[in-house]
DNA sequence: GTCTATAGATGGATAGAC
DNA sequence: GTCTATCCATCTATAGAC
């Protein structure tokens, strides 16, 4: 507060840059190698900053993990909600199943494109479902408000189906999305002897929608 | 070899019991808390055996992990192969899609029933897909022979579809199975406000088959 | 074979100098 | 604020007594 403005700006910029470098390095290493397999030393080495930076800027390793988790999931939820909202606008508040599912599938698929710099964020989010801390698991299990909007839209699109059937099918669709991990793509590539190419995001989205839409209309 | 037979029997029985206790405790703790979150100390304490037992009977913590992984995946693959074989017999070597998928879904679902003592094994297997060691991941990615039989059967059942479409749809079905984790069931339970009950294995199997069969016939 | 004691390595976190 | 040095907890693995 007593420092000159210019000095403050420089300091804050340096701070922000260090914090951002730690954030990016941690997300990348966590996504690639798993939460427990990455140490604070690995992160600070990758980021080219001091060992104490993690504790200074984030408080602890777990707090850093949770901050990445919060930011990425909230960005993903916001983009999905935006697409659902647009689908609502296009169809007088009652979009068909395929457009609801497109709002669910498209954001993580676009992010996971080989040329997208959010590719690593998707892997981080997927990994957090199985390897997250108790705090993260609690947030995942209990914060379902964004999913509730999708469930409500699907129920409105298929009022003839019992509600619990719709919930189960939404669960199946989420399973399709969560299975899009590097290792699973690799396995599919081996199994199909190279016939499946993960890189074509548009084609994969269409295939997922064809499959899930048909499953919903059963 | 120089010991009396009776003494040998007793020794071997004790040994086998200790080894089995370690195996069971490790599988249970790994499945519930994750591989990296369980120490050798946790395992031996849970099993009520000595700390050195893990290294004596299995060589190392990772070797123990891999032995559990090998046994459970091979048991699962065998049961799936048996069901696929029976479906082949019932349909002159060309079973319909639904029966192929039933052979894929039924074993893990039956195991995961609340009253089945293999319930924990399914969670272990699912967890090994994301948290496994490099050795386990390598085995998962490269050992696809059992899956190839399912892929071939599906291709034969839908010769009109391009092969890569069938591979992708098989990938989607596997995603449905791998999403059957405790935390995901809990989340679905919260989302549906109690309308979904995980316990009814037969009903869940039917729901999965309805969804996936429709997706395959799209 | 079983068990105790401990080696040897690594991790998260922090005090204190600058 | 940054960085070094270090504390202290925890882990796997093993040597050696019994």
XYZ file of C-alpha atoms (C1' of nucleotides) in Angstrom:
472
model
C 0.000 0.000 0.000
C 2.868 2.390 0.650
C 4.747 1.391 -2.508
C 4.667 3.544 -5.661
C 2.048 2.452 -8.180
C 4.552 1.441 -10.811
C 6.458 -0.779 -8.410
C 3.232 -2.352 -7.272
C 2.257 -3.129 -10.823
C 5.549 -4.812 -11.507
C 5.328 -6.815 -8.309
C 1.778 -7.873 -8.944
C 2.595 -8.864 -12.478
C 5.537 -10.955 -11.329
C 3.391 -12.534 -8.639
C 0.621 -13.293 -11.035
C 3.067 -14.771 -13.513
C 4.586 -17.052 -10.889
C 1.184 -18.146 -9.666
C 0.028 -18.808 -13.202
C 3.155 -20.797 -13.996
C 2.606 -22.996 -10.944
C -1.049 -23.442 -11.845
C -0.266 -24.476 -15.416
C 2.564 -26.809 -14.511
C 0.516 -28.482 -11.791
C -2.497 -29.004 -14.027
C -0.347 -30.501 -16.739
C 1.601 -32.852 -14.474
C -1.485 -33.904 -12.517
C -3.376 -34.637 -15.725
C -0.538 -36.677 -17.219
C 0.732 -38.604 -14.207
C -1.966 -38.584 -11.559
C -2.387 -36.538 -8.425
C -0.458 -38.727 -6.021
C 2.371 -39.323 -8.458
C 3.291 -35.648 -8.747
C 5.186 -33.919 -5.933
C 5.410 -30.252 -5.102
C 9.037 -30.529 -6.159
C 8.014 -31.803 -9.598
C 5.611 -28.913 -10.029
C 7.971 -26.133 -9.035
C 10.768 -27.643 -11.131
C 8.492 -27.795 -14.187
C 7.339 -24.234 -13.608
C 10.886 -22.977 -13.046
C 9.973 -21.378 -9.726
C 10.956 -21.848 -6.146
C 9.927 -24.811 -4.060
C 8.119 -22.607 -1.556
C 5.898 -21.024 -4.225
C 3.147 -23.591 -3.949
C 2.645 -23.025 -0.245
C 3.022 -19.268 -0.541
C 0.554 -18.781 -3.382
C -1.911 -21.603 -2.736
C -1.444 -22.653 0.879
C -0.811 -26.339 0.264
C -0.579 -28.960 -2.426
C -4.184 -30.037 -1.846
C -5.421 -26.438 -1.952
C -3.652 -25.970 -5.299
C -5.301 -29.127 -6.577
C -8.705 -27.948 -5.447
C -8.254 -24.507 -7.026
C -7.466 -26.057 -10.410
C -10.444 -28.358 -9.990
C -12.818 -25.527 -9.113
C -11.741 -23.306 -11.994
C -11.876 -25.991 -14.676
C -15.160 -27.549 -13.614
C -16.812 -24.164 -13.328
C -15.587 -23.197 -16.808
C -16.880 -26.475 -18.204
C -20.238 -26.161 -16.470
C -20.625 -22.596 -17.702
C -19.981 -23.573 -21.310
C -22.399 -26.472 -21.107
C -25.051 -24.247 -19.541
C -24.545 -21.657 -22.272
C -25.067 -24.259 -25.000
C -28.142 -25.628 -23.266
C -29.502 -22.116 -22.985
C -28.960 -21.542 -26.708
C -30.714 -24.807 -27.512
C -33.624 -23.671 -25.370
C -33.795 -20.395 -27.286
C -33.792 -22.193 -30.629
C -36.680 -24.473 -29.642
C -39.041 -22.355 -27.540
C -37.781 -23.896 -24.297
C -38.235 -27.514 -25.383
C -35.133 -28.682 -27.280
C -34.987 -32.247 -28.608
C -32.816 -34.897 -26.980
C -30.026 -34.619 -29.530
C -29.501 -30.902 -28.888
C -29.492 -31.385 -25.126
C -26.875 -34.095 -25.461
C -24.873 -31.919 -27.845
C -24.696 -29.272 -25.113
C -23.420 -31.965 -22.746
C -20.885 -33.540 -25.116
C -19.534 -30.664 -27.188
C -17.615 -28.609 -24.616
C -15.400 -31.433 -23.302
C -14.914 -32.818 -26.807
C -13.906 -29.465 -28.290
C -11.527 -28.907 -25.394
C -9.988 -32.316 -25.990
C -9.129 -31.591 -29.633
C -5.433 -32.153 -30.337
C -4.915 -28.489 -31.240
C -6.799 -27.087 -28.260
C -4.786 -25.810 -25.316
C -7.544 -26.972 -22.996
C -6.855 -30.570 -23.992
C -4.969 -31.133 -20.772
C -7.765 -29.596 -18.687
C -10.204 -32.267 -19.817
C -7.847 -35.013 -18.740
C -7.437 -33.248 -15.409
C -11.197 -33.094 -14.875
C -11.705 -36.726 -15.827
C -8.918 -37.792 -13.511
C -10.365 -35.794 -10.633
C -13.474 -38.021 -10.686
C -11.519 -41.066 -9.581
C -8.415 -39.682 -7.912
C -9.706 -36.540 -6.267
C -9.428 -35.693 -2.599
C -12.352 -36.169 -0.235
C -13.131 -32.472 -0.652
C -13.301 -32.816 -4.439
C -15.378 -35.975 -4.315
C -17.795 -34.272 -1.976
C -18.146 -31.343 -4.359
C -18.697 -33.706 -7.291
C -21.332 -35.810 -5.546
C -23.302 -32.998 -3.926
C -23.038 -30.151 -6.418
C -25.409 -31.432 -9.069
C -27.253 -28.212 -9.893
C -25.731 -27.934 -13.354
C -26.605 -31.560 -14.130
C -30.131 -31.047 -12.844
C -30.762 -28.603 -15.677
C -29.816 -31.270 -18.190
C -31.905 -33.880 -16.431
C -34.929 -31.542 -16.404
C -34.499 -30.757 -20.095
C -34.291 -34.459 -20.946
C -37.366 -35.242 -18.862
C -39.232 -32.484 -20.710
C -38.077 -33.889 -24.037
C -39.210 -37.420 -23.114
C -42.234 -36.936 -20.810
C -43.413 -40.427 -21.754
C -40.448 -42.081 -20.009
C -40.333 -42.780 -16.262
C -38.065 -40.213 -14.644
C -35.613 -42.738 -13.250
C -35.016 -44.137 -16.750
C -33.983 -40.684 -17.902
C -31.606 -40.317 -14.973
C -29.996 -43.670 -15.717
C -29.552 -42.806 -19.379
C -27.972 -39.506 -18.440
C -25.613 -41.530 -16.240
C -24.760 -43.735 -19.238
C -24.023 -40.662 -21.361
C -21.721 -39.254 -18.710
C -19.914 -42.589 -18.692
C -19.312 -42.209 -22.422
C -17.728 -38.806 -21.822
C -15.626 -39.848 -18.833
C -14.156 -42.739 -20.799
C -12.415 -40.335 -23.182
C -9.020 -40.690 -21.586
C -5.685 -40.925 -23.346
C -5.137 -44.542 -22.292
C -8.606 -45.602 -23.450
C -8.080 -43.972 -26.843
C -4.750 -45.769 -27.107
C -6.389 -49.083 -26.295
C -9.113 -48.538 -28.863
C -6.445 -47.656 -31.408
C -4.657 -50.952 -30.745
C -7.900 -52.926 -30.801
C -9.074 -51.464 -34.095
C -5.609 -51.782 -35.590
C -5.514 -48.059 -36.318
C -9.019 -47.749 -37.775
C -10.118 -45.285 -35.063
C -8.622 -41.827 -35.114
C -9.182 -39.789 -32.005
C -8.169 -36.532 -33.673
C -11.347 -35.974 -35.660
C -13.420 -34.194 -33.037
C -16.407 -33.475 -35.256
C -16.685 -37.109 -36.335
C -16.378 -38.370 -32.773
C -19.054 -35.943 -31.599
C -21.395 -37.139 -34.328
C -20.732 -40.771 -33.391
C -21.392 -40.127 -29.731
C -24.598 -38.247 -30.526
C -25.827 -40.948 -32.920
C -25.262 -43.607 -30.290
C -26.656 -41.719 -27.304
C -29.646 -40.229 -29.133
C -30.670 -43.688 -30.320
C -30.204 -45.018 -26.800
C -32.478 -42.272 -25.467
C -35.208 -42.856 -27.989
C -35.400 -46.584 -27.198
C 11.176 -81.220 0.966
C 12.855 -82.916 3.945
C 10.024 -82.090 6.347
C 7.318 -84.621 7.278
C 4.217 -84.363 5.123
C 1.980 -83.348 7.987
C 4.273 -80.546 9.090
C 4.518 -79.343 5.526
C 0.762 -79.257 5.214
C 0.381 -77.150 8.299
C 3.092 -74.775 7.189
C 1.690 -74.431 3.720
C -1.785 -73.870 5.080
C -0.548 -71.132 7.388
C 1.420 -69.577 4.573
C -1.505 -69.711 2.212
C -3.786 -68.196 4.826
C -1.411 -65.302 5.448
C -0.966 -64.681 1.742
C -4.713 -64.808 1.170
C -5.338 -62.417 4.050
C -2.868 -59.929 2.603
C -4.388 -60.312 -0.855
C -7.923 -59.703 0.399
C -7.019 -56.764 2.612
C -5.011 -55.126 -0.135
C -7.750 -55.521 -2.730
C -10.320 -54.088 -0.358
C -8.249 -51.087 0.735
C -7.013 -50.342 -2.788
C -10.559 -50.471 -4.140
C -11.933 -48.192 -1.428
C -9.160 -45.619 -1.049
C -7.007 -45.719 -4.162
C -3.662 -47.299 -4.822
C -1.414 -44.458 -3.752
C -3.434 -43.735 -0.646
C -2.903 -47.187 0.865
C 0.433 -48.107 2.418
C 1.926 -51.514 3.101
C 1.400 -50.700 6.762
C -2.323 -50.182 6.203
C -2.589 -53.501 4.404
C -0.726 -55.606 6.963
C -2.585 -53.931 9.825
C -5.945 -54.658 8.171
C -4.917 -58.257 7.493
C -3.572 -58.721 11.010
C -0.205 -59.934 9.766
C 3.345 -58.730 9.977
C 4.643 -55.719 8.119
C 7.195 -57.807 6.232
C 4.556 -60.190 4.858
C 3.909 -58.197 1.730
C 7.511 -58.261 0.621
C 7.990 -61.882 1.659
C 4.925 -63.250 -0.126
C 4.651 -60.886 -3.083
C 8.045 -59.235 -3.504
C 6.876 -55.621 -3.340
C 3.819 -53.451 -3.027
C 3.617 -52.970 -6.788
C 3.966 -56.709 -7.410
C 1.086 -57.341 -5.010
C -0.979 -54.766 -6.844
C -0.192 -56.365 -10.175
C -1.019 -59.865 -8.911
C -4.459 -58.740 -7.760
C -4.942 -56.989 -11.080
C -3.946 -60.038 -13.116
C -6.147 -62.439 -11.186
C -9.267 -60.283 -11.223
C -9.022 -59.212 -14.860
C -8.364 -62.762 -15.993
C -11.362 -64.010 -14.006
C -13.533 -61.299 -15.526
C -12.297 -61.950 -19.048
C -12.895 -65.681 -18.640
C -16.469 -65.195 -17.500
C -17.181 -62.791 -20.330
C -15.642 -65.204 -22.846
C -17.730 -68.049 -21.464
C -20.944 -66.052 -21.876
C -19.978 -65.012 -25.380
C -19.260 -68.640 -26.208
C -22.683 -69.682 -24.923
C -24.324 -66.965 -26.990
C -22.470 -68.286 -30.027
C -23.745 -71.789 -29.334
C -27.298 -70.584 -29.011
C -27.202 -68.753 -32.341
C -25.110 -70.899 -34.681
C -22.080 -68.666 -34.283
C -23.888 -65.412 -35.108
C -25.483 -64.007 -31.946
C -27.422 -60.733 -32.121
C -26.006 -57.503 -30.720
C -27.996 -57.654 -27.502
C -26.609 -61.051 -26.519
C -23.051 -59.990 -27.265
C -23.496 -56.920 -25.094
C -25.093 -59.044 -22.377
C -21.922 -61.146 -22.283
C -19.935 -57.928 -21.892
C -22.142 -56.291 -19.244
C -23.420 -59.145 -17.115
C -20.243 -60.376 -15.385
C -19.162 -57.020 -13.928
C -22.751 -56.131 -13.044
C -23.405 -59.429 -11.262
C -20.144 -59.068 -9.380
C -21.104 -55.563 -8.321
C -24.379 -56.686 -6.710
C -24.609 -55.544 -3.090
C -24.721 -59.131 -1.831
C -21.859 -60.396 -3.984
C -18.454 -60.791 -2.363
C -16.845 -59.812 -5.644
C -18.379 -56.349 -5.361
C -15.056 -54.953 -4.208
C -13.185 -56.633 -7.069
C -15.152 -54.671 -9.646
C -14.241 -51.411 -7.975
C -10.625 -52.527 -7.927
C -10.654 -53.289 -11.650
C -12.335 -50.006 -12.525
C -9.847 -48.096 -10.414
C -6.914 -49.843 -12.048
C -7.849 -48.260 -15.387
C -7.043 -44.775 -14.167
C -4.688 -45.271 -11.244
C -2.705 -48.308 -12.331
C 1.049 -48.521 -12.582
C 2.815 -48.242 -15.933
C 2.946 -52.037 -16.032
C -0.809 -52.323 -15.559
C -1.582 -49.621 -18.072
C 0.634 -51.350 -20.588
C -1.199 -54.635 -20.037
C -4.556 -52.902 -20.405
C -3.650 -51.074 -23.593
C -1.850 -53.910 -25.359
C -3.710 -57.012 -24.199
C -6.869 -56.639 -26.227
C -7.343 -60.236 -27.357
C -10.423 -60.777 -25.207
C -11.976 -57.540 -26.477
C -11.161 -58.490 -30.057
C -13.559 -61.426 -29.778
C -16.358 -59.059 -28.810
C -15.440 -56.651 -31.589
C -15.435 -59.473 -34.142
C -18.803 -60.742 -32.934
C -20.289 -57.245 -33.166
C -18.877 -56.732 -36.647
C -20.431 -60.040 -37.694
C -23.750 -58.987 -36.186
C -23.687 -55.651 -38.023
C -21.808 -56.314 -41.299
C -23.545 -53.283 -42.814
C -21.726 -50.860 -40.513
C -18.200 -49.570 -41.194
C -15.814 -51.381 -38.884
C -14.574 -48.241 -37.150
C -18.127 -47.335 -36.161
C -18.460 -50.674 -34.397
C -15.168 -50.117 -32.567
C -16.289 -46.688 -31.392
C -19.607 -48.027 -30.176
C -17.845 -50.784 -28.283
C -15.742 -48.031 -26.706
C -18.928 -46.205 -25.681
C -20.303 -49.389 -24.099
C -17.116 -49.895 -22.121
C -17.448 -46.323 -20.907
C -20.909 -47.164 -19.596
C -19.450 -50.064 -17.615
C -16.435 -48.201 -16.285
C -18.653 -45.428 -14.951
C -20.261 -47.803 -12.448
C -18.261 -46.572 -9.490
C -19.510 -45.988 -5.968
C -19.074 -42.216 -6.198
C -20.911 -42.024 -9.531
C -23.828 -44.043 -8.151
C -23.920 -41.728 -5.151
C -23.994 -38.684 -7.394
C -26.801 -40.133 -9.490
C -28.703 -40.877 -6.314
C -28.402 -37.245 -5.223
C -29.318 -35.951 -8.670
C -32.416 -38.103 -8.994
C -33.399 -37.393 -5.392
C -33.424 -41.086 -4.581
C -35.294 -42.273 -7.680
C -32.379 -44.438 -8.855
C -31.553 -47.511 -6.830
C -28.235 -49.101 -7.622
C -29.107 -52.343 -5.811
C -31.399 -53.789 -8.455
C -28.831 -55.496 -10.660
C -31.301 -57.112 -13.049
C -33.068 -53.825 -13.689
C -29.800 -51.976 -14.242
C -28.607 -54.640 -16.666
C -31.821 -54.348 -18.631
C -31.503 -50.566 -18.722
C -27.941 -50.726 -19.932
C -28.834 -53.277 -22.607
C -31.841 -51.270 -23.798
C -29.710 -48.165 -24.137
C -26.667 -49.795 -25.740
C -28.614 -52.075 -28.075
C -30.561 -49.104 -29.401
C -27.326 -47.188 -29.806
C -25.845 -50.044 -31.801
C -28.809 -50.407 -34.085
C -28.785 -46.710 -35.002
C 8.836 -68.344 8.046
C 7.933 -64.703 11.226
C 8.862 -60.507 13.274
C 11.392 -56.420 15.058
C 14.250 -52.773 14.096
C 16.010 -49.847 10.969
C 18.031 -48.324 6.769
C 17.362 -45.316 2.938
C 14.602 -42.362 0.209
C 11.070 -39.021 -0.516
C 7.521 -36.129 0.553
C 5.004 -31.641 2.415
C 5.704 -27.805 4.860
C 8.161 -23.861 7.060
C 11.649 -20.801 9.430
C 14.625 -17.308 8.531
C 17.940 -14.816 5.576
C 17.801 -11.538 1.895
C 7.942 -11.903 -2.030
C 11.621 -14.988 -2.993
C 14.614 -18.593 -1.969
C 17.624 -21.706 0.675
C 18.123 -24.905 4.115
C 15.984 -27.936 6.948
C 12.538 -30.133 9.896
C 9.738 -33.908 10.488
C 6.546 -37.328 9.007
C 5.897 -41.256 6.192
C 6.852 -44.677 3.097
C 9.073 -49.096 0.999
C 12.201 -52.462 1.617
C 15.442 -55.323 4.052
C 18.846 -57.142 7.409
C 19.181 -59.973 11.164
C 17.375 -62.074 15.461
C 14.432 -65.845 16.811
